[in-house]
């Protein structure tokens, strides 16, 4: 599940960088940060050395995703509108959110965190990398200002805790949460769901 999230978010981050008009190095940097940022932050919080720093496997997957993102961005260069509104970006982003929310919840549970801690690790892993890349682009993170984005990850964490409470654990729980988060995010995009603002 983690590898799926790494690949998907590397593609999404690279496309976000292309949409911002960055050069290839900048696009690659954004892809790497989007894919690895949330997981590294989560691992530090649960007191373990981040997987990306322990082996080259995760980094290799991310670099493949960045290359795919660069190719897709090149193919979309002549299309009208923002790259971030293209289905290629939206699908990659939804897959990454779903995979990382599920894997983040699993890491939280394995680390012996409370139910609240599991929900936090699910949400942070799902939205952390994208938020860091937004900050690098000097934007307010999208999860704080628009769209129904962090909510599916948060609900995925709650669902993971609930699944454990009724005895559904391991791969079935992780896969079920990932599918649920993905479907919820796709419905939110299609329905243009947004949380109300206070202004």
C-alpha positions as CSV (number, residue, x, y, z in Angstrom):
1,X,0.0,0.0,0.0
2,X,2.8,2.4,0.8
3,X,4.5,1.8,-2.5
4,X,1.2,2.7,-4.3
5,X,1.0,5.9,-2.3
6,X,4.6,6.8,-3.0
7,X,4.2,6.3,-6.8
8,X,0.9,8.2,-7.0
9,X,1.9,11.1,-4.9
10,X,5.2,11.5,-6.8
11,X,3.2,11.8,-10.0
12,X,0.8,14.2,-8.4
13,X,3.6,16.3,-6.9
14,X,5.4,16.5,-10.2
15,X,2.3,17.6,-11.9
16,X,1.7,20.2,-9.3
17,X,5.2,21.5,-9.9
18,X,4.6,21.6,-13.6
19,X,1.4,23.5,-13.0
20,X,3.4,26.1,-11.0
21,X,5.8,26.6,-13.9
22,X,8.8,25.1,-12.2
23,X,11.9,23.8,-14.1
24,X,12.5,20.0,-14.2
25,X,14.6,20.1,-11.0
26,X,11.8,22.0,-9.2
27,X,9.2,19.6,-10.5
28,X,11.3,16.7,-9.3
29,X,11.8,18.3,-5.9
30,X,8.1,18.8,-5.5
31,X,7.4,15.3,-6.5
32,X,9.8,13.9,-4.0
33,X,8.6,16.1,-1.2
34,X,4.9,15.3,-1.9
35,X,5.6,11.6,-1.9
36,X,7.9,11.4,1.1
37,X,7.0,14.4,3.3
38,X,4.0,12.9,5.1
39,X,5.5,9.5,5.8
40,X,8.8,11.0,7.1
41,X,6.9,13.3,9.4
42,X,4.7,10.4,10.7
43,X,7.7,8.1,11.2
44,X,9.5,10.8,13.3
45,X,6.3,11.3,15.4
46,X,6.1,7.6,16.2
47,X,9.8,7.4,17.0
48,X,11.2,5.4,14.1
49,X,13.8,6.1,11.4
50,X,11.9,7.0,8.3
51,X,11.7,4.2,5.8
52,X,12.9,6.5,3.0
53,X,16.2,6.9,4.9
54,X,16.7,3.2,5.7
55,X,16.5,1.8,2.1
56,X,16.7,3.0,-1.4
57,X,13.5,1.1,-2.5
58,X,11.1,3.9,-1.5
59,X,13.3,6.6,-3.1
60,X,13.5,4.5,-6.3
61,X,9.7,4.2,-6.5
62,X,9.4,8.0,-6.0
63,X,11.9,8.7,-8.7
64,X,10.0,6.5,-11.1
65,X,6.8,8.5,-10.2
66,X,8.6,11.8,-10.8
67,X,9.6,10.6,-14.3
68,X,6.1,9.5,-15.1
69,X,4.9,12.9,-13.8
70,X,7.3,14.7,-16.0
71,X,6.2,12.7,-19.0
72,X,2.5,13.4,-18.3
73,X,3.2,17.1,-17.7
74,X,5.0,17.3,-21.1
75,X,2.1,15.6,-22.8
76,X,-0.4,18.0,-21.1
77,X,1.7,21.1,-21.8
78,X,-0.5,22.3,-24.7
79,X,-3.9,21.6,-23.0
80,X,-6.1,24.4,-21.7
81,X,-6.5,25.0,-18.0
82,X,-4.5,24.0,-14.9
83,X,-2.8,20.7,-14.8
84,X,-4.2,20.3,-11.3
85,X,-7.7,20.1,-12.8
86,X,-6.8,17.3,-15.2
87,X,-8.1,13.8,-14.4
88,X,-4.5,12.5,-14.5
89,X,-3.6,14.7,-11.5
90,X,-6.9,14.1,-9.7
91,X,-6.8,10.3,-9.9
92,X,-3.1,10.2,-8.9
93,X,-3.8,12.5,-6.0
94,X,-6.9,10.5,-4.8
95,X,-4.9,7.2,-5.0
96,X,-2.0,8.7,-3.0
97,X,-4.4,10.1,-0.4
98,X,-6.2,6.8,0.0
99,X,-3.0,4.6,0.1
100,X,-1.3,6.9,2.6
101,X,-4.3,7.4,4.9
102,X,-4.6,3.6,5.1
103,X,-0.9,2.9,5.6
104,X,-0.6,5.8,8.1
105,X,-3.4,4.3,10.2
106,X,-1.7,0.9,10.1
107,X,1.6,2.4,11.2
108,X,-0.1,4.3,14.1
109,X,-1.8,1.1,15.3
110,X,1.5,-0.9,15.0
111,X,3.2,1.8,17.1
112,X,0.7,1.3,19.9
113,X,-1.0,4.7,19.5
114,X,-4.4,5.5,20.9
115,X,-7.4,5.7,18.7
116,X,-6.8,9.4,18.4
117,X,-3.2,8.8,17.5
118,X,-4.2,6.4,14.7
119,X,-6.5,9.0,13.3
120,X,-3.8,11.6,13.4
121,X,-1.2,9.4,11.7
122,X,-3.7,8.5,9.0
123,X,-4.6,12.1,8.3
124,X,-1.0,13.4,8.6
125,X,0.4,10.7,6.3
126,X,-2.4,11.4,3.7
127,X,-2.1,15.2,3.6
128,X,1.4,16.0,5.0
129,X,3.4,15.8,1.8
130,X,1.0,17.8,-0.2
131,X,0.8,20.5,2.5
132,X,4.6,20.7,2.6
133,X,4.8,21.1,-1.2
134,X,2.2,23.9,-1.0
135,X,4.3,25.7,1.6
136,X,7.3,25.3,-0.7
137,X,5.2,27.0,-3.4
138,X,4.4,29.8,-0.8
139,X,0.7,28.8,-0.8
140,X,-1.6,28.2,2.1
141,X,-2.0,24.4,2.1
142,X,-5.1,23.4,0.2
143,X,-6.3,21.3,3.1
144,X,-6.7,24.5,5.1
145,X,-8.5,26.7,2.6
146,X,-10.5,24.7,0.1
147,X,-11.9,21.4,-1.0
148,X,-13.0,18.2,0.8
149,X,-9.5,16.8,1.0
150,X,-8.3,16.1,4.5
151,X,-11.7,14.8,5.7
152,X,-11.6,11.5,3.7
153,X,-8.2,10.8,5.3
154,X,-9.5,11.6,8.8
155,X,-12.6,9.4,8.2
156,X,-10.3,6.7,6.9
157,X,-8.4,6.8,10.2
158,X,-11.7,6.6,12.2
159,X,-12.8,3.6,10.0
160,X,-9.5,1.8,10.6
161,X,-10.0,2.2,14.4
162,X,-13.6,1.0,14.0
163,X,-12.6,-2.0,11.9
164,X,-10.1,-3.0,14.6
165,X,-12.7,-2.7,17.3
166,X,-14.9,-5.3,15.5
167,X,-11.9,-7.6,14.8
168,X,-11.1,-6.6,11.2
169,X,-7.3,-6.0,11.2
170,X,-4.3,-6.3,8.9
171,X,-4.6,-6.3,5.1
172,X,-8.4,-6.4,4.9
173,X,-8.7,-3.3,7.1
174,X,-6.0,-1.5,5.2
175,X,-7.4,-2.3,1.8
176,X,-11.0,-1.5,2.9
177,X,-9.9,1.9,4.3
178,X,-8.0,2.7,1.1
179,X,-10.9,1.9,-1.1
180,X,-13.3,3.9,1.1
181,X,-11.0,7.0,1.2
182,X,-10.5,6.8,-2.6
183,X,-14.2,6.6,-3.4
184,X,-15.0,9.4,-1.0
185,X,-12.4,11.6,-2.5
186,X,-13.6,10.9,-6.1
187,X,-17.2,11.6,-5.0
188,X,-16.0,14.9,-3.5
189,X,-14.2,15.9,-6.7
190,X,-17.1,15.0,-8.9
191,X,-19.7,16.7,-6.6
192,X,-17.4,19.7,-5.9
193,X,-17.9,19.2,-2.2
194,X,-16.4,21.9,0.0
195,X,-16.4,22.6,3.7
196,X,-18.0,25.9,4.7
197,X,-15.7,28.8,5.3
198,X,-15.9,31.4,8.1
199,X,-15.6,34.4,5.9
